mmCIF file of C-alpha atoms in Angstrom:
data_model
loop_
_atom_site.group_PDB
_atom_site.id
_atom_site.type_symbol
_atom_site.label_atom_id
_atom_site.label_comp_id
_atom_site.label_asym_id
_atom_site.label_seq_id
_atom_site.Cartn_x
_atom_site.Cartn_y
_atom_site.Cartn_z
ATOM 1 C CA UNK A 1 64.319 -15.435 -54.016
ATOM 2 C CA UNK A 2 60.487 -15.556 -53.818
ATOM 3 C CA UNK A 3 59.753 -18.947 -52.107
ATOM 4 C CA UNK A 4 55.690 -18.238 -52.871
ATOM 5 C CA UNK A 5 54.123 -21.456 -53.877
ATOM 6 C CA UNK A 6 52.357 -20.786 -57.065
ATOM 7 C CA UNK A 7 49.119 -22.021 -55.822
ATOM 8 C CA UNK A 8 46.140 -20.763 -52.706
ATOM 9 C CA UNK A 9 44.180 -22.992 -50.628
ATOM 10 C CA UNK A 10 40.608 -22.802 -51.978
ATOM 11 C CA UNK A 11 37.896 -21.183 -49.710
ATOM 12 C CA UNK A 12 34.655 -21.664 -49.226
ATOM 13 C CA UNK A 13 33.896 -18.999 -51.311
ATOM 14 C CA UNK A 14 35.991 -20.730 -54.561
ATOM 15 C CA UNK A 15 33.156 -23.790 -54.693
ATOM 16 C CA UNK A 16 31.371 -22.894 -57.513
ATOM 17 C CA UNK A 17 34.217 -21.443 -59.173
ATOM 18 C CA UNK A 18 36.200 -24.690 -58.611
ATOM 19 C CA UNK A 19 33.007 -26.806 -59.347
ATOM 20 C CA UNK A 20 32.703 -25.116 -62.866
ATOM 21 C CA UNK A 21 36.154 -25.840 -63.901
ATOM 22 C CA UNK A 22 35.747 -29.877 -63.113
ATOM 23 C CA UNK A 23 33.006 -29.674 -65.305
ATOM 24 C CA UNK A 24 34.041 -28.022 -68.304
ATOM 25 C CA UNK A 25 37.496 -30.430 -67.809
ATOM 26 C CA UNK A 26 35.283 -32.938 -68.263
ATOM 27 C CA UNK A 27 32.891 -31.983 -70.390
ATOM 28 C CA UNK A 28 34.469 -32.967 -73.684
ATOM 29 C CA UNK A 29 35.220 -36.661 -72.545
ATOM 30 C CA UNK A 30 33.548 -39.376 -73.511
ATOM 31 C CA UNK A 31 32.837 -40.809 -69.847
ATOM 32 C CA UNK A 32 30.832 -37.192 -69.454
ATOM 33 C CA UNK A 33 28.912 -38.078 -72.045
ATOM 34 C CA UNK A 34 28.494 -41.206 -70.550
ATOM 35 C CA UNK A 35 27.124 -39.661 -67.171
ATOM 36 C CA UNK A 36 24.813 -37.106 -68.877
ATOM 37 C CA UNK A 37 24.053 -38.540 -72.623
ATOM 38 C CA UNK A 38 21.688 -35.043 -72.973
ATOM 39 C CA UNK A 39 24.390 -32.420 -74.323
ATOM 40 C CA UNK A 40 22.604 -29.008 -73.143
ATOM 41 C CA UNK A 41 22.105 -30.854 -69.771
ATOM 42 C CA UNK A 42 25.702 -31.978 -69.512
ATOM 43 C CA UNK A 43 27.666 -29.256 -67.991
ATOM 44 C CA UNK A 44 25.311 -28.462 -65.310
ATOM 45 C CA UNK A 45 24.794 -31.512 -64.252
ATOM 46 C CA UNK A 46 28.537 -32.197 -64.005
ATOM 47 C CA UNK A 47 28.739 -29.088 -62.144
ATOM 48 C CA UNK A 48 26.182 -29.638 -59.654
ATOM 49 C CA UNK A 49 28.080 -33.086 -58.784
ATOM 50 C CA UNK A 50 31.483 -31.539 -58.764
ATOM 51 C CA UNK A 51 29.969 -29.053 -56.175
ATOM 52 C CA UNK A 52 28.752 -31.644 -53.656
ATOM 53 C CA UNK A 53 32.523 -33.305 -53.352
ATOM 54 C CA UNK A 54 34.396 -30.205 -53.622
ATOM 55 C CA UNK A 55 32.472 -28.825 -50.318
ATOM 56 C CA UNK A 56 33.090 -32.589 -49.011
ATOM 57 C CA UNK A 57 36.503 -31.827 -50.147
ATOM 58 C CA UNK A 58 37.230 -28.524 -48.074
ATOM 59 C CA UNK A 59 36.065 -30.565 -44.831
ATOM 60 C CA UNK A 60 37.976 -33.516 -44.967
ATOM 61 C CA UNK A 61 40.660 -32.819 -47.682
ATOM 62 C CA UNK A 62 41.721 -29.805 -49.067
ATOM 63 C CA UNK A 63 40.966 -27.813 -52.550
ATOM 64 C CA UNK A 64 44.028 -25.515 -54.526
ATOM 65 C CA UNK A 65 43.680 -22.859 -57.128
ATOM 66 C CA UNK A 66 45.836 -20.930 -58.965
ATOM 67 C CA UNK A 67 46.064 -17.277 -58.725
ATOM 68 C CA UNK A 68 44.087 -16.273 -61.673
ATOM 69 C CA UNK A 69 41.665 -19.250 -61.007
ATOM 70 C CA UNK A 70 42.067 -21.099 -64.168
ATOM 71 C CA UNK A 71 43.157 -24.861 -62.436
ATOM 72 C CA UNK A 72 42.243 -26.188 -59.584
ATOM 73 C CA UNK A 73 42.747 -29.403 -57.767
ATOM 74 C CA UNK A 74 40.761 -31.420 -55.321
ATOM 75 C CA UNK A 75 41.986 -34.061 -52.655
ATOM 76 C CA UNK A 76 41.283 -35.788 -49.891
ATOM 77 C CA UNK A 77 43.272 -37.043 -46.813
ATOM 78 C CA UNK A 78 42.360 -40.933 -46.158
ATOM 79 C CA UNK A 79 44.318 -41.408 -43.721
ATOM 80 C CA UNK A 80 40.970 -42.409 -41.948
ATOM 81 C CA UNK A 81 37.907 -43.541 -42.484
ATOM 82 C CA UNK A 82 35.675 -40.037 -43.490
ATOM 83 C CA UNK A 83 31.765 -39.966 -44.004
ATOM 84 C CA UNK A 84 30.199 -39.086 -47.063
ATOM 85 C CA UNK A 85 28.440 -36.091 -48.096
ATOM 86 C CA UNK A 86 26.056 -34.524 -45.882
ATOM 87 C CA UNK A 87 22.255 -35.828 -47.395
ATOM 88 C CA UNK A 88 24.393 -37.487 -50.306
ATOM 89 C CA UNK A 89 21.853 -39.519 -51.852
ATOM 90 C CA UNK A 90 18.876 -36.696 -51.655
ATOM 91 C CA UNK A 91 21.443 -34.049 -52.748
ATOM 92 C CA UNK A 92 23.032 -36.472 -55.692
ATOM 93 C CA UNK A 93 19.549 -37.389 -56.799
ATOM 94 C CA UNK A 94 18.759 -33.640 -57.374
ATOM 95 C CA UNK A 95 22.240 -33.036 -58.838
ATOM 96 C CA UNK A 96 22.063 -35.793 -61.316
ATOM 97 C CA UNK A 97 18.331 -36.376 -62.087
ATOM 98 C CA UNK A 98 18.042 -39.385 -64.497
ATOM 99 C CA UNK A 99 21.612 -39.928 -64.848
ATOM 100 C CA UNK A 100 21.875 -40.457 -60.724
ATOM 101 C CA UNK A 101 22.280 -44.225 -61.215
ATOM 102 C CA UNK A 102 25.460 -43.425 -63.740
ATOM 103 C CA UNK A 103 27.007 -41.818 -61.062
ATOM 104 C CA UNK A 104 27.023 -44.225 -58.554
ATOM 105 C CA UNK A 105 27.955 -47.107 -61.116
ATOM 106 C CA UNK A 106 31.079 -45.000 -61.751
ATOM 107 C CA UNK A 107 32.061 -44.168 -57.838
ATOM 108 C CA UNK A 108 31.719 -47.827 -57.275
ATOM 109 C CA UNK A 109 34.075 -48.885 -59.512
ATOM 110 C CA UNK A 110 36.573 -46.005 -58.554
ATOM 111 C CA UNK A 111 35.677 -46.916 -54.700
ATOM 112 C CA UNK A 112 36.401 -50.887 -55.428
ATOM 113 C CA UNK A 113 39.849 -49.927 -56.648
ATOM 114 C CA UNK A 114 41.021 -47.598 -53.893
ATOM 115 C CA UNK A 115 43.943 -48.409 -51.998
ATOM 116 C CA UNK A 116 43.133 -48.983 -48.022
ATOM 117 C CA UNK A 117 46.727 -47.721 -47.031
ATOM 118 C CA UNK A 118 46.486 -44.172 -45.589
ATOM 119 C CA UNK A 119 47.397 -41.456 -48.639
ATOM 120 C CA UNK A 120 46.595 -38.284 -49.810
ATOM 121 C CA UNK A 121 43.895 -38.636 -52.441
ATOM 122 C CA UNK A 122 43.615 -36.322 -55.350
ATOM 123 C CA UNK A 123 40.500 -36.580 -56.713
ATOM 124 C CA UNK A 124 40.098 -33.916 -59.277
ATOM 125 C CA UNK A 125 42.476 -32.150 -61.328
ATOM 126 C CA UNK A 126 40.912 -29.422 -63.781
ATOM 127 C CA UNK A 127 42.511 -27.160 -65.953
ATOM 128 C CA UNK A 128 40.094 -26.326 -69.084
ATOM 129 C CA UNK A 129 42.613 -23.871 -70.722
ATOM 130 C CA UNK A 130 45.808 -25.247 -69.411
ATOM 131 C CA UNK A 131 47.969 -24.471 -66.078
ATOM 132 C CA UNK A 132 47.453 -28.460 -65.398
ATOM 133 C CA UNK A 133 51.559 -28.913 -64.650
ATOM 134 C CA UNK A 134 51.596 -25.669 -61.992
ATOM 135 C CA UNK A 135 47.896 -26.261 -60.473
ATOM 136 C CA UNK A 136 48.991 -30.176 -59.373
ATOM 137 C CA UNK A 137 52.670 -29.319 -58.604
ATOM 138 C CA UNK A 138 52.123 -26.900 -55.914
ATOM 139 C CA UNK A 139 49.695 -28.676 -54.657
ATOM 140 C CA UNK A 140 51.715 -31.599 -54.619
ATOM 141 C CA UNK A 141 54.402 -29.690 -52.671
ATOM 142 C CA UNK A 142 51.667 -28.969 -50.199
ATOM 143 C CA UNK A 143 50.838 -32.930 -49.775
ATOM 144 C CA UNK A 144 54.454 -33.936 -49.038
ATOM 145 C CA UNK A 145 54.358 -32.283 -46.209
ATOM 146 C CA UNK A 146 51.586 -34.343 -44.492
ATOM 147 C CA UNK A 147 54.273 -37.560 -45.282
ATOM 148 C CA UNK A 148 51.640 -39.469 -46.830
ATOM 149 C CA UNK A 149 51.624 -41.272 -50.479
ATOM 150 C CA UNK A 150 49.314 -39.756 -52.257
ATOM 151 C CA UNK A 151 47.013 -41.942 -55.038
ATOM 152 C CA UNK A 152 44.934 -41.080 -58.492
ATOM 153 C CA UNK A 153 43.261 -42.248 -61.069
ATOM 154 C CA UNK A 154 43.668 -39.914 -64.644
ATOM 155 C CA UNK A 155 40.698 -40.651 -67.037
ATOM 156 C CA UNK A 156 42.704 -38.046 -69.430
ATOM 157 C CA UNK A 157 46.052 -39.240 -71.353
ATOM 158 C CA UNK A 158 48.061 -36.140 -71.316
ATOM 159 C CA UNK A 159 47.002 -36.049 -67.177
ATOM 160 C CA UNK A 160 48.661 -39.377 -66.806
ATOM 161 C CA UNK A 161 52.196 -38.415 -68.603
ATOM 162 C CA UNK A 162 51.871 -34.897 -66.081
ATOM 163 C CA UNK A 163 51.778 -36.973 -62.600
ATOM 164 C CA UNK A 164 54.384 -39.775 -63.907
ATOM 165 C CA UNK A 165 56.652 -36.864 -64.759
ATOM 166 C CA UNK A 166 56.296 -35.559 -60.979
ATOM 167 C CA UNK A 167 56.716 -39.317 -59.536
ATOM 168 C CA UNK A 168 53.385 -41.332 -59.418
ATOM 169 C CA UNK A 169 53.943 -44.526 -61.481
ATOM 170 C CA UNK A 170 50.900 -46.763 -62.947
ATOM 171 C CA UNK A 171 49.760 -49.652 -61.105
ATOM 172 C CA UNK A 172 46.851 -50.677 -62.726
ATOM 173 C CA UNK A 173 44.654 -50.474 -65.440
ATOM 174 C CA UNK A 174 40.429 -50.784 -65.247
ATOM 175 C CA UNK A 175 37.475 -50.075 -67.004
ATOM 176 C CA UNK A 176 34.727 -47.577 -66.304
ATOM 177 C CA UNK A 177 31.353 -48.098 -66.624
ATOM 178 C CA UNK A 178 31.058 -46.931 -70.103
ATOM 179 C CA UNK A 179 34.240 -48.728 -71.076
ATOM 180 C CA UNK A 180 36.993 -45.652 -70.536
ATOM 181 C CA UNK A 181 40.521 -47.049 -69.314
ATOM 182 C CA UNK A 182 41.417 -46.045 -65.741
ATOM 183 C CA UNK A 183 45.214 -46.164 -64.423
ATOM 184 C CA UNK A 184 45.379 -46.263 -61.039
ATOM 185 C CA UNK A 185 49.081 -43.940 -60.178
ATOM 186 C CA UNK A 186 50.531 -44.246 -56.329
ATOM 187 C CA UNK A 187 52.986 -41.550 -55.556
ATOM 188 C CA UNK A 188 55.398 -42.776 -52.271
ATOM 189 C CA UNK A 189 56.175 -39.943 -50.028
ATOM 190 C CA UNK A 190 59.916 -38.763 -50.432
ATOM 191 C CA UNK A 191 59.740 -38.281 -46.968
ATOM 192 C CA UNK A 192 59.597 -41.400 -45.485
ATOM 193 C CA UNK A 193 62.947 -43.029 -44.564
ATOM 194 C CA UNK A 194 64.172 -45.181 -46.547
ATOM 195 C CA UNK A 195 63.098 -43.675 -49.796
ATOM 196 C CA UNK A 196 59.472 -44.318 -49.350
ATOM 197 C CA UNK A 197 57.335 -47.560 -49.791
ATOM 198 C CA UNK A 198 57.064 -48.073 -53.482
ATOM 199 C CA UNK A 199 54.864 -51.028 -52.841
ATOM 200 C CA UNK A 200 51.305 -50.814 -53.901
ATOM 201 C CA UNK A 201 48.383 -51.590 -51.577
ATOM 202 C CA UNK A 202 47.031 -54.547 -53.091
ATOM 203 C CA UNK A 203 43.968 -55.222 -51.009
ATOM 204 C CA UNK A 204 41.099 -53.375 -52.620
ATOM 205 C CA UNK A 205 36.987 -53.101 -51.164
ATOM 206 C CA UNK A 206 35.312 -55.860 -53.398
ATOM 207 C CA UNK A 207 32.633 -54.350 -55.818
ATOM 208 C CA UNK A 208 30.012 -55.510 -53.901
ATOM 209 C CA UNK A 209 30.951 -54.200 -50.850
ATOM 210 C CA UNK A 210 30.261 -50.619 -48.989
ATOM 211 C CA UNK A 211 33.234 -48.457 -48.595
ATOM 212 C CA UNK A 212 34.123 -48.032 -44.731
ATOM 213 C CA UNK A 213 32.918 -44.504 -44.839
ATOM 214 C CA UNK A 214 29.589 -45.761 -45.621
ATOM 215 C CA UNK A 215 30.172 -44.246 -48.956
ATOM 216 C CA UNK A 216 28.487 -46.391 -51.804
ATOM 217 C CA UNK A 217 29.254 -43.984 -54.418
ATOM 218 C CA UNK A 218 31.973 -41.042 -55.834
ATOM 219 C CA UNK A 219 33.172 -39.569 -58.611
ATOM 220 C CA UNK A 220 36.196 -37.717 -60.535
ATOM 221 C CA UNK A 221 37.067 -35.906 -63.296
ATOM 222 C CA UNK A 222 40.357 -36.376 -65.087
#
C-alpha cells in the first residue's frame, strides 16, 4: 500500500502559482472587497500581498500543494519569535497602493488575537475549485510531526466545518475590520502525552501593541 502523502512541499518556484490561488480564494469574499473596494484592481492586488507572505512563508514556515496545483496551504512555525518580511512596509506599500492602510488594519487585528504558545500556524488555505479537505489534511499530517498545536483563523464557513472535522475546535469569535466574523480554531498535537493540551492560550498581544517579531501588520485568506 502506497503510503505517498497526497500533497508536495512548495518550492520556490510554486510562489506565484501559490500566490494566485490565495487570491482568487479570496477574491469573492466580502473582506476582499473590503481590502481592494476597486473590482478590476482586486485580484492583483490580493496577489501581490499573498506573494510577499508566501516567500516569508517558505523561510520560516513551510508552503504545500497538491499534485495538480489546484490547493495550496501556507503556515508558519511560531515556535519563536520570526521577523517580518524583508522591506515589508516599502514592498506592502507597492503591493497594496491605496488600500495599504486596509491591510495593516486587518493584520493587526489577526496579530492581537494570536496565541503566544508555540504552534504551527496555518495561515492560508486556498482551494478556488475545490481539493480544500486533501490540500489541509496532508499538510496537517506533515505538522504533527513537528509535535506542535497548530492554530487558524477561517474567514470562510465551509473552511471552518473542514478543520473541526480534522480536530481544531473554535475558541473564539472576532470581528474584522470591515465587520467579517473571525473564529479563532486551536488544534492540540495528538502527540503530546497525555492526549495533548486542549487548553487555549489566553494571553493575547493587546491591539495597541507591536508583535514580538516587530511585525505590525499580516494578513490571510480563508
Amino acid at each position: 500500500m502506497s503510503t505517498a502523502l497526497p500533497v508536495a512541499r512548495a518550492r520556490w518556484c510554486d510562489i506565484g502559482r501559490i500566490a494566485d490561488l490565495v487570491a482568487e480564494a479570496l477574491m469573492p469574499t466580502a473582506l476582499a472587497g473590503w481590502l481592494v473596494p476597486d473590482a478590476p484592481r482586486r485580484l492583483p492586488v490580493l496577489a501581490a500581498v499573498a506573494r510577499i507572505w508566501t516567500e516569508h512563508a517558505l523561510l520560516f514556515g513551510d508552503a504545500f500543494l497538491l499534485p495538480d496545483g489546484s490547493a495550496a496551504t501556507v503556515w508558519f512555525h511560531r515556535y519563536r519569535p520570526i521577523p517580518a518580511p524583508h522591506r515589508y512596509a516599502d514592498r506592502l506599500a507597492a503591493a497594496a497602493g491605496p488600500y495599504e492602510e486596509r491591510f495593516r488594519r486587518l493584520g493587526e487585528a489577526l496579530t492581537a488575537r494570536r496565541p503566544v504558545e508555540p504552534h504551527n500556524h496555518l495561515a492560508l488555505l486556498a482551494a478556488p475549485r475545490g481539493g480544500a479537505a486533501e490540500a489541509v489534511t496532508g499538510a496537517q499530517r506533515r505538522m504533527d510531526t513537528l509535535s506542535l498545536p497548530t492554530y487558524a483563523h477561517p474567514c470562510a464557513g465551509e473552511q471552518e466545518d473542514l478543520l473541526r472535522r480534522i480536530g481544531y475546535s473554535a475558541q473564539e469569535t472576532f470581528a474584522a475590520p470591515d465587520g467579517t466574523e473571525l473564529r479563532a480554531l486551536w488544534r492540540s498535537t495528538p502527540f503530546r502525552a497525555g492526549g495533548g493540551n486542549d487548553r487555549w492560550p489566553v494571553r493575547h498581544r493587546g491591539p495597541g501593541r507591536a508583535d514580538r517579531d516587530g511585525r505590525t501588520a499580516r494578513w490571510a485568506a480563508r
